[in-house]
Short mmCIF file of C-alpha atoms and ligand atoms in Angstrom, two decimals:
data_model
loop_
_atom_site.label_atom_id
_atom_site.label_comp_id
_atom_site.label_asym_id
_atom_site.label_seq_id
_atom_site.Cartn_x
_atom_site.Cartn_y
_atom_site.Cartn_z
CA MET G 1 -4.01 -14.98 13.48
CA LYS G 2 -4.49 -13.56 10.01
CA ASP G 3 -5.35 -15.71 7.26
CA HIS G 4 -4.35 -13.18 4.51
CA ARG G 5 -1.07 -10.97 4.02
CA VAL G 6 -1.48 -7.44 3.75
CA LEU G 7 1.48 -5.51 2.24
CA SER G 8 1.96 -1.96 1.09
CA GLY G 9 4.72 0.72 0.60
CA MET G 10 5.48 4.29 0.14
CA ARG G 11 7.67 6.17 -1.45
CA PRO G 12 10.35 8.06 0.58
CA THR G 13 10.16 11.26 -1.36
CA GLY G 14 9.11 14.13 1.30
CA ARG G 15 8.02 14.75 4.53
CA LEU G 16 4.85 13.11 5.48
CA HIS G 17 1.52 15.08 6.11
CA LEU G 18 -1.84 15.11 7.65
CA GLY G 19 -2.82 13.90 4.03
CA HIS G 20 -0.84 10.69 4.46
CA TYR G 21 -1.75 10.43 8.12
CA HIS G 22 -5.81 10.39 7.45
CA GLY G 23 -5.30 9.02 3.86
CA VAL G 24 -2.83 6.07 4.50
CA LEU G 25 -1.62 5.23 7.53
CA LYS G 26 -4.86 5.29 9.79
CA ASN G 27 -5.84 2.44 7.18
CA TRP G 28 -2.84 0.58 7.92
CA ILE G 29 -2.77 0.52 11.69
CA GLU G 30 -5.94 -0.80 11.34
CA LEU G 31 -5.03 -3.17 9.23
CA GLN G 32 -2.15 -4.13 11.01
CA ASN G 33 -4.55 -5.69 13.91
CA GLU G 34 -6.22 -7.67 11.28
CA TYR G 35 -3.59 -9.22 9.23
CA ASP G 36 -0.27 -10.28 8.79
CA SER G 37 1.18 -6.55 7.76
CA TYR G 38 4.06 -5.79 5.65
CA PHE G 39 5.08 -2.48 5.26
CA PHE G 40 7.99 -1.00 3.43
CA VAL G 41 9.56 1.95 2.03
CA ALA G 42 10.16 1.76 -1.29
CA ASP G 43 13.44 3.26 -2.28
CA TRP G 44 14.22 1.97 -5.08
CA HIS G 45 10.76 3.12 -6.59
CA ALA G 46 12.00 6.89 -5.64
CA PHE G 47 14.74 6.49 -8.21
CA THR G 48 12.02 5.88 -11.05
CA THR G 49 10.97 9.23 -11.22
CA HIS G 50 14.33 11.04 -9.23
CA TYR G 51 16.86 9.17 -10.93
CA SER G 52 18.81 12.57 -11.07
CA ASP G 53 17.97 14.29 -8.07
CA LYS G 54 20.19 14.25 -5.18
CA ILE G 55 18.03 12.97 -2.12
CA ASP G 56 19.59 11.92 1.15
CA LEU G 57 18.06 8.67 1.24
CA GLU G 58 19.19 7.61 4.62
CA LYS G 59 17.45 10.64 5.98
CA ASN G 60 14.17 10.48 4.61
CA VAL G 61 14.01 6.58 4.93
CA CYS G 62 14.94 6.95 8.82
CA GLU G 63 12.02 9.73 9.11
CA MET G 64 9.51 7.98 7.38
CA VAL G 65 9.96 5.12 9.45
CA VAL G 66 9.90 7.48 12.67
CA ASP G 67 6.37 8.86 11.11
CA TRP G 68 4.87 5.64 11.05
CA LEU G 69 6.12 4.49 14.36
CA ALA G 70 4.79 7.56 15.80
CA SER G 71 1.43 7.49 14.00
CA GLY G 72 0.72 4.33 15.44
CA ILE G 73 2.48 1.32 13.18
CA ASN G 74 3.68 -1.46 15.47
CA PRO G 75 6.85 -3.05 14.54
CA ASN G 76 5.97 -5.77 16.94
CA THR G 77 2.81 -6.91 14.63
CA SER G 78 4.06 -5.43 11.63
CA THR G 79 6.97 -6.56 9.56
CA ILE G 80 8.26 -2.74 8.78
CA PHE G 81 11.54 -2.75 6.11
CA VAL G 82 13.18 -1.39 3.41
CA GLN G 83 13.14 -2.09 -0.41
CA SER G 84 16.55 -1.92 -0.84
CA LYS G 85 17.57 -4.21 1.54
CA VAL G 86 15.42 -7.28 0.25
CA PRO G 87 17.48 -7.46 -2.68
CA GLU G 88 15.30 -10.65 -4.02
CA HIS G 89 12.69 -8.07 -5.28
CA ALA G 90 15.19 -7.33 -7.67
CA GLU G 91 15.90 -10.86 -9.00
CA LEU G 92 12.00 -11.03 -9.33
CA HIS G 93 11.45 -8.20 -11.22
CA LEU G 94 14.08 -9.27 -13.88
CA LEU G 95 12.90 -12.63 -14.43
CA LEU G 96 9.41 -11.33 -14.41
CA SER G 97 10.53 -9.15 -17.19
CA MET G 98 10.99 -11.88 -19.01
CA SER G 99 7.77 -12.47 -19.72
CA THR G 100 6.08 -9.40 -19.23
CA PRO G 101 4.75 -7.95 -22.76
CA LEU G 102 6.01 -4.56 -23.37
CA SER G 103 2.15 -3.45 -24.16
CA TRP G 104 1.15 -4.50 -20.72
CA LEU G 105 3.56 -1.67 -18.96
CA GLU G 106 2.88 0.64 -21.83
CA ARG G 107 -0.80 0.97 -21.33
CA VAL G 108 -0.86 1.50 -17.42
CA PRO G 109 -2.21 4.79 -17.13
CA SER G 110 0.00 6.31 -14.59
CA TYR G 111 2.76 6.04 -17.35
CA LYS G 112 1.77 8.70 -20.03
CA ASP G 113 -0.05 10.54 -16.84
CA GLN G 114 3.36 10.95 -15.34
CA GLN G 115 5.27 11.81 -18.22
CA LEU G 116 2.85 14.46 -18.96
CA GLN G 117 2.97 16.01 -15.22
CA LEU G 118 6.58 16.04 -14.50
CA LYS G 119 7.30 17.30 -17.76
CA THR G 120 10.38 18.51 -16.41
CA LYS G 121 11.81 15.35 -16.29
CA ASP G 122 12.96 12.90 -18.85
CA LEU G 123 10.72 10.04 -18.09
CA ALA G 124 11.66 8.00 -21.42
CA THR G 125 13.41 5.57 -19.31
CA TYR G 126 13.70 2.08 -18.98
CA GLY G 127 13.38 1.98 -15.27
CA PHE G 128 10.28 4.48 -15.27
CA LEU G 129 8.25 2.22 -17.89
CA GLY G 130 9.22 -1.02 -15.44
CA TYR G 131 8.18 0.55 -12.22
CA PRO G 132 4.64 -1.29 -11.82
CA LEU G 133 6.37 -4.28 -12.73
CA LEU G 134 8.99 -3.73 -9.70
CA GLN G 135 5.78 -2.90 -7.86
CA SER G 136 4.15 -6.01 -8.94
CA ALA G 137 7.74 -7.83 -7.73
CA ASP G 138 7.25 -6.16 -4.22
CA ILE G 139 3.65 -7.67 -3.88
CA LEU G 140 4.26 -11.02 -5.64
CA ILE G 141 7.47 -11.93 -3.66
CA TYR G 142 5.58 -11.81 -0.07
CA LYS G 143 2.59 -13.55 -1.42
CA ALA G 144 0.11 -10.81 -0.61
CA GLY G 145 -3.01 -11.71 -0.46
CA LEU G 146 -4.71 -7.80 -0.45
CA VAL G 147 -2.86 -4.78 -1.50
CA PRO G 148 -4.18 -1.29 0.45
CA VAL G 149 -3.73 1.29 -2.11
CA GLY G 150 -5.24 4.67 -3.63
CA GLU G 151 -7.17 4.82 -6.74
CA ASP G 152 -4.24 6.03 -8.63
CA GLN G 153 -2.06 2.09 -7.75
CA VAL G 154 -5.21 0.04 -8.64
CA ALA G 155 -4.21 -0.52 -12.04
CA HIS G 156 -0.71 -1.67 -10.71
CA VAL G 157 -2.37 -4.48 -8.74
CA GLU G 158 -4.49 -5.44 -11.96
CA LEU G 159 -1.26 -5.89 -13.62
CA THR G 160 0.29 -7.79 -10.68
CA ARG G 161 -2.73 -10.29 -11.16
CA GLU G 162 -1.66 -10.24 -15.09
CA VAL G 163 1.81 -10.76 -14.47
CA ALA G 164 0.93 -13.25 -11.94
CA ARG G 165 -1.10 -15.44 -13.95
CA ARG G 166 1.04 -15.91 -16.76
CA PHE G 167 3.85 -16.92 -14.39
CA ASN G 168 1.62 -19.54 -13.34
CA TYR G 169 0.61 -20.61 -16.53
CA VAL G 170 3.83 -20.96 -18.16
CA TYR G 171 6.10 -21.94 -15.45
CA GLY G 172 3.68 -23.82 -13.05
CA ARG G 173 3.41 -26.74 -15.42
CA GLU G 174 5.40 -29.07 -13.86
CA SER G 175 6.44 -32.34 -16.12
CA ASP G 176 4.71 -34.43 -13.41
CA PHE G 177 2.42 -31.99 -12.18
CA GLU G 178 -0.77 -34.23 -12.12
CA GLU G 179 0.90 -37.04 -10.43
CA LYS G 180 2.05 -34.49 -7.61
CA ALA G 181 -1.52 -33.01 -7.44
CA GLU G 182 -2.76 -36.48 -6.99
CA THR G 183 -0.44 -37.48 -4.42
CA ALA G 184 -1.23 -34.32 -2.54
CA ALA G 185 -4.86 -35.24 -3.24
CA SER G 186 -4.27 -38.28 -1.13
CA LYS G 187 -2.28 -36.62 1.87
CA MET G 188 -5.58 -35.33 2.68
CA GLY G 189 -7.14 -38.17 4.03
CA LYS G 190 -10.15 -40.44 1.93
CA LYS G 191 -12.69 -38.68 2.78
CA GLN G 192 -11.53 -35.07 1.89
CA ALA G 193 -9.71 -36.31 -1.00
CA LYS G 194 -13.24 -37.61 -2.15
CA LEU G 195 -14.68 -34.26 -1.38
CA TYR G 196 -12.31 -32.51 -3.19
CA ARG G 197 -11.81 -34.68 -6.22
CA SER G 198 -15.70 -34.04 -6.37
CA LEU G 199 -15.78 -30.16 -6.29
CA ARG G 200 -13.09 -30.20 -8.68
CA LYS G 201 -15.07 -32.68 -11.17
CA SER G 202 -18.10 -30.17 -10.94
CA TYR G 203 -15.60 -26.95 -11.44
CA GLN G 204 -14.10 -28.01 -14.30
CA GLU G 205 -17.01 -29.97 -16.14
CA THR G 206 -19.47 -27.37 -15.21
CA GLY G 207 -17.85 -24.18 -14.17
CA ASP G 208 -19.65 -24.70 -10.95
CA ASP G 209 -18.07 -21.26 -9.12
CA GLU G 210 -19.73 -22.45 -5.62
CA ALA G 211 -17.89 -25.56 -6.04
CA LEU G 212 -14.65 -23.52 -6.51
CA ILE G 213 -15.08 -21.50 -3.55
CA LYS G 214 -15.97 -24.67 -1.24
CA ALA G 215 -12.81 -26.45 -2.94
CA LYS G 216 -10.39 -23.56 -2.08
CA ALA G 217 -11.97 -23.36 1.51
CA LEU G 218 -11.54 -27.20 2.04
CA LEU G 219 -8.08 -26.51 1.14
CA GLY G 220 -7.38 -23.95 3.32
CA GLU G 221 -8.77 -26.22 6.30
CA GLN G 222 -6.11 -28.39 5.66
CA LYS G 223 -3.25 -29.09 8.32
CA ASN G 224 -1.33 -31.80 7.01
CA ILE G 225 -0.35 -30.68 3.62
CA THR G 226 2.85 -28.72 2.95
CA LEU G 227 2.37 -25.10 1.20
CA GLY G 228 3.66 -26.13 -2.04
CA ASP G 229 0.92 -29.21 -2.35
CA ARG G 230 -1.85 -26.59 -1.09
CA GLU G 231 -0.49 -24.37 -4.04
CA ARG G 232 -0.62 -27.32 -6.26
CA LEU G 233 -3.98 -28.47 -5.73
CA LEU G 234 -5.47 -25.09 -5.98
CA GLY G 235 -3.90 -24.76 -9.48
CA TYR G 236 -5.21 -28.21 -10.55
CA ILE G 237 -9.04 -27.20 -9.58
CA GLU G 238 -8.41 -25.02 -12.15
CA GLY G 239 -6.48 -26.60 -14.41
CA VAL G 240 -3.85 -24.03 -14.36
CA GLY G 241 -0.74 -26.02 -12.88
CA LYS G 242 0.78 -25.25 -10.03
CA ILE G 243 0.28 -21.72 -8.33
CA ILE G 244 3.56 -20.22 -7.47
CA LEU G 245 2.89 -16.59 -7.30
CA PRO G 246 -1.09 -16.20 -5.86
CA GLU G 247 -3.01 -13.15 -7.11
CA PRO G 248 -3.29 -10.52 -5.16
CA GLU G 249 -6.72 -8.15 -4.52
CA SER G 250 -6.14 -4.35 -4.14
CA LEU G 251 -7.79 -2.93 -0.86
CA LEU G 252 -9.07 0.41 -2.21
CA THR G 253 -8.59 2.98 0.17
CA LYS G 254 -11.54 5.54 0.27
CA ALA G 255 -10.23 8.89 -1.23
CA SER G 256 -8.96 10.82 1.37
CA LYS G 257 -11.35 13.48 2.77
CA MET G 258 -8.13 15.24 3.82
CA PRO G 259 -8.24 18.50 2.13
CA GLY G 260 -5.26 20.88 2.08
CA LEU G 261 -4.96 24.65 2.85
CA ASP G 262 -6.46 25.59 -0.02
CA GLY G 263 -9.45 23.20 -0.30
CA GLN G 264 -7.68 20.91 -3.10
CA LYS G 265 -6.24 17.47 -2.10
CA MET G 266 -3.59 18.26 0.97
CA SER G 267 -0.32 17.01 -1.42
CA LYS G 268 3.05 17.83 -1.29
CA SER G 269 2.74 18.96 -5.23
CA TYR G 270 0.01 21.57 -4.38
CA ASN G 271 2.32 23.02 -1.83
CA ASN G 272 -0.62 23.00 0.75
CA THR G 273 -0.01 20.52 3.74
CA ILE G 274 0.45 20.45 7.41
CA SER G 275 3.34 18.08 8.00
CA LEU G 276 3.41 15.63 10.95
CA ARG G 277 6.06 17.35 12.11
CA ASP G 278 5.15 21.29 11.74
CA GLU G 279 5.22 23.09 15.19
CA PRO G 280 2.18 24.26 17.00
CA ALA G 281 3.18 27.98 15.98
CA GLU G 282 3.88 26.85 12.18
CA VAL G 283 0.28 25.03 12.56
CA GLU G 284 -1.46 28.18 13.63
CA GLN G 285 0.29 30.46 11.24
CA LYS G 286 -0.96 27.97 8.27
CA ILE G 287 -4.54 27.92 9.47
CA LYS G 288 -4.63 31.42 9.92
CA ARG G 289 -3.63 32.07 6.39
CA MET G 290 -6.09 29.87 4.64
CA PRO G 291 -8.30 31.84 2.25
CA THR G 292 -11.96 31.64 3.17
CA ASP G 293 -15.35 32.63 1.25
CA PRO G 294 -13.94 35.39 -0.76
CA ALA G 295 -17.90 37.06 -0.30
CA ARG G 296 -16.42 37.41 3.32
CA VAL G 297 -14.45 41.13 2.86
CA LYS G 298 -15.95 42.71 5.75
CA LEU G 299 -17.00 40.94 9.30
CA THR G 300 -20.82 41.96 8.44
CA ASP G 301 -20.36 40.22 5.06
CA PRO G 302 -22.07 36.62 5.56
CA GLY G 303 -20.51 34.02 4.26
CA ASP G 304 -21.30 30.38 2.58
CA PRO G 305 -18.90 27.57 4.15
CA SER G 306 -19.39 25.05 1.25
CA LYS G 307 -17.66 27.85 -0.43
CA CYS G 308 -14.18 27.72 2.39
CA PRO G 309 -11.82 25.59 2.41
CA VAL G 310 -11.91 26.32 6.25
CA TRP G 311 -15.11 24.48 6.48
CA GLN G 312 -13.74 21.36 4.55
CA LEU G 313 -11.14 21.30 7.41
CA HIS G 314 -13.88 21.41 10.17
CA GLU G 315 -15.68 18.79 8.74
CA VAL G 316 -12.59 16.34 9.33
CA TYR G 317 -12.29 17.44 12.64
CA SER G 318 -15.12 19.08 14.26
CA LEU G 319 -18.05 17.91 16.13
CA GLN G 320 -21.38 18.63 15.49
CA GLU G 321 -21.84 21.30 17.94
CA THR G 322 -19.11 23.48 16.73
CA LEU G 323 -20.29 22.47 12.53
CA ASP G 324 -23.08 24.25 14.25
CA TRP G 325 -21.23 26.92 15.72
CA VAL G 326 -19.61 27.60 12.29
CA VAL G 327 -22.79 27.61 10.14
CA GLU G 328 -24.42 30.07 12.24
CA GLY G 329 -21.66 32.30 12.72
CA CYS G 330 -20.69 32.66 9.23
CA THR G 331 -23.87 32.71 7.49
CA LYS G 332 -25.09 35.02 9.72
CA ALA G 333 -21.97 37.25 9.75
CA LYS G 334 -21.93 37.01 13.56
CA MET G 335 -17.94 36.22 13.79
CA GLY G 336 -15.11 36.82 11.95
CA CYS G 337 -13.08 34.17 10.15
CA ILE G 338 -10.13 34.27 12.62
CA GLU G 339 -12.54 33.21 15.54
CA CYS G 340 -13.92 30.08 13.21
CA LYS G 341 -10.37 29.19 13.00
CA THR G 342 -9.87 29.12 16.62
CA PRO G 343 -10.85 25.58 17.20
CA LEU G 344 -9.61 24.04 14.17
CA ILE G 345 -6.06 24.96 15.10
CA LYS G 346 -6.51 23.44 18.83
CA SER G 347 -7.62 20.22 16.94
CA VAL G 348 -4.69 19.88 14.62
CA VAL G 349 -2.01 21.04 17.38
CA ASP G 350 -3.86 18.45 19.77
CA GLU G 351 -3.60 15.98 17.06
CA LEU G 352 -0.45 16.35 16.23
CA GLY G 353 1.18 16.94 19.98
CA PRO G 354 1.22 13.21 21.19
CA MET G 355 2.43 12.52 17.56
CA GLN G 356 5.17 15.05 17.82
CA GLU G 357 6.02 13.76 21.38
CA ARG G 358 6.83 10.42 20.14
CA ILE G 359 8.68 11.68 16.93
CA ALA G 360 11.15 13.55 19.05
CA LYS G 361 11.46 10.31 21.02
CA TYR G 362 12.53 7.65 18.46
CA GLN G 363 14.06 10.48 16.77
CA SER G 364 16.63 10.85 19.59
CA ASP G 365 17.35 6.81 19.45
CA SER G 366 18.39 6.62 16.11
CA ASN G 367 20.02 2.98 16.81
CA LEU G 368 16.23 1.71 17.53
CA ILE G 369 15.41 2.96 14.64
CA GLN G 370 17.82 1.27 12.44
CA GLU G 371 17.32 -1.95 14.39
CA ILE G 372 13.89 -1.80 13.63
CA ILE G 373 14.72 -1.41 10.01
CA PHE G 374 16.94 -4.10 10.10
CA GLU G 375 15.11 -6.89 11.89
CA GLY G 376 12.34 -6.17 9.98
CA SER G 377 14.04 -6.45 6.70
CA GLU G 378 15.85 -9.62 7.60
CA ARG G 379 11.92 -10.71 8.42
CA ALA G 380 10.77 -9.98 5.35
CA ARG G 381 13.68 -11.50 3.65
CA VAL G 382 13.06 -14.89 4.92
CA VAL G 383 9.81 -14.76 3.33
CA ALA G 384 11.40 -13.56 0.03
CA LYS G 385 13.93 -15.84 -0.29
CA GLU G 386 11.33 -18.87 0.08
CA THR G 387 9.61 -17.43 -2.49
CA MET G 388 12.50 -17.01 -4.73
CA GLU G 389 13.23 -20.52 -4.28
CA ASP G 390 9.91 -21.94 -5.47
CA VAL G 391 10.31 -19.35 -8.27
CA ARG G 392 13.84 -20.33 -9.30
CA ASP G 393 12.65 -23.98 -9.05
CA ALA G 394 9.55 -23.37 -11.20
CA MET G 395 12.10 -21.72 -13.92
CA GLY G 396 14.51 -24.50 -13.75
CA LEU G 397 17.13 -22.39 -12.12
CA THR G 398 18.22 -24.49 -9.58
CA TYR G 399 21.11 -26.42 -10.84
N1 LIG Z 401 3.83 2.50 -6.28
C1 LIG Z 401 3.51 2.94 -4.60
C2 LIG Z 401 3.26 4.43 -5.00
O1 LIG Z 401 3.87 4.96 -5.35
C3 LIG Z 401 4.24 2.72 -4.02
C4 LIG Z 401 4.56 1.10 -3.91
C5 LIG Z 401 5.88 0.38 -4.54
C6 LIG Z 401 3.86 -0.06 -3.44
N2 LIG Z 401 5.46 -1.03 -4.20
C7 LIG Z 401 4.12 -1.03 -3.54
C8 LIG Z 401 2.49 0.27 -2.77
C9 LIG Z 401 3.76 -2.51 -3.37
C10 LIG Z 401 1.92 -1.25 -2.73
C11 LIG Z 401 2.44 -2.44 -3.12
O2 LIG Z 401 2.53 5.00 -3.75
FE1 SF4 Z 402 -14.92 29.96 5.94
FE2 SF4 Z 402 -15.63 29.76 8.50
FE3 SF4 Z 402 -14.97 32.34 7.41
FE4 SF4 Z 402 -16.98 30.77 7.15
S1 SF4 Z 402 -16.58 32.23 9.12
S2 SF4 Z 402 -15.86 31.89 5.95
S3 SF4 Z 402 -16.49 29.41 6.79
S4 SF4 Z 402 -13.47 30.71 7.86
#
């Protein structure tokens, strides 16, 4: 299965809510059926902004993994792991830091934005400046092709591409690179090698993008060359040397349509969330307290759904029939807001019900969760170790 590897991570900084579910997890769940998927808890990343807070990491990490599983992430097809259980990430981060210009990190938008947003914290730290590079290491160490992220993270994937390109350029030049590449080409068989060489020539001489695409596809089809040779041959087409760390692409997740209780985007920092673990009574209370169109003071005052946060939730949860019922009842002042909220409460409670049953099941079996994290991290580590061998080798660190 699955030519591309998908990788994404989440910081364990609090309870998951419906925004995470609709905005991130549902997307991961779709991807895991199509790709070789790696999902991890970015526990080290939590320290880049919360280094002085006492976070109960063990509890947060376990709860997060439980919520992932209860949402439908499948530990048999996806690799679920915890960053700090794969310490190779730190080694790659260190090595990449040697060749990463400070200016690349300083111009990542989140660097200045977050310092402004989190004014109460002193974020003039080395770790905070470097955190997008740690993220690059997270991605590159799995040679991930696709990184599903939200808009705010695209710049980090872009940085990752630049970091990879520079690394390949600086360290991909084996002294006998050309010779090795030629030998590798021959291993494809006469006919294929000839095709490869002519595509390479045409790309190098005329910059023919078609030829590049065809050559890459040709390499993708080869069964009897090693991964190392494939990377060498890829690099040889473009004349850059061996590609040790392939450049990933971001897979932009459409902005979550999940509105919070106040109509702003659902987010912990706005205090407008419904948690995946909120009990029915809590859900009911939260929705009942939602503000509505301020024009509707009395039942007889007509309202305008477009001015009402409750309507936005209906747009996520309700079928056309219910939507029509809301518009009719609201604009013609035929029903009160509590009545309007009733089907919504039911929809959310019904959505969370089965999830909460699974949460309870997993939560009562902490050994199982430990095991899933342990096994996933071991699986991830095998891949991470392989990449580190290539990296050390390229940098001359295997003496
Ligand atoms: N920085 C991401 C966030 O704050 C989390 C993250 C860490 C991540 N490493 C990653 C996401 C690698 C994708 C890939 O949301
Ligand atoms: Fe909002 Fe519904 Fe009340 Fe209209 S009737 S203001 S849509 S809660």
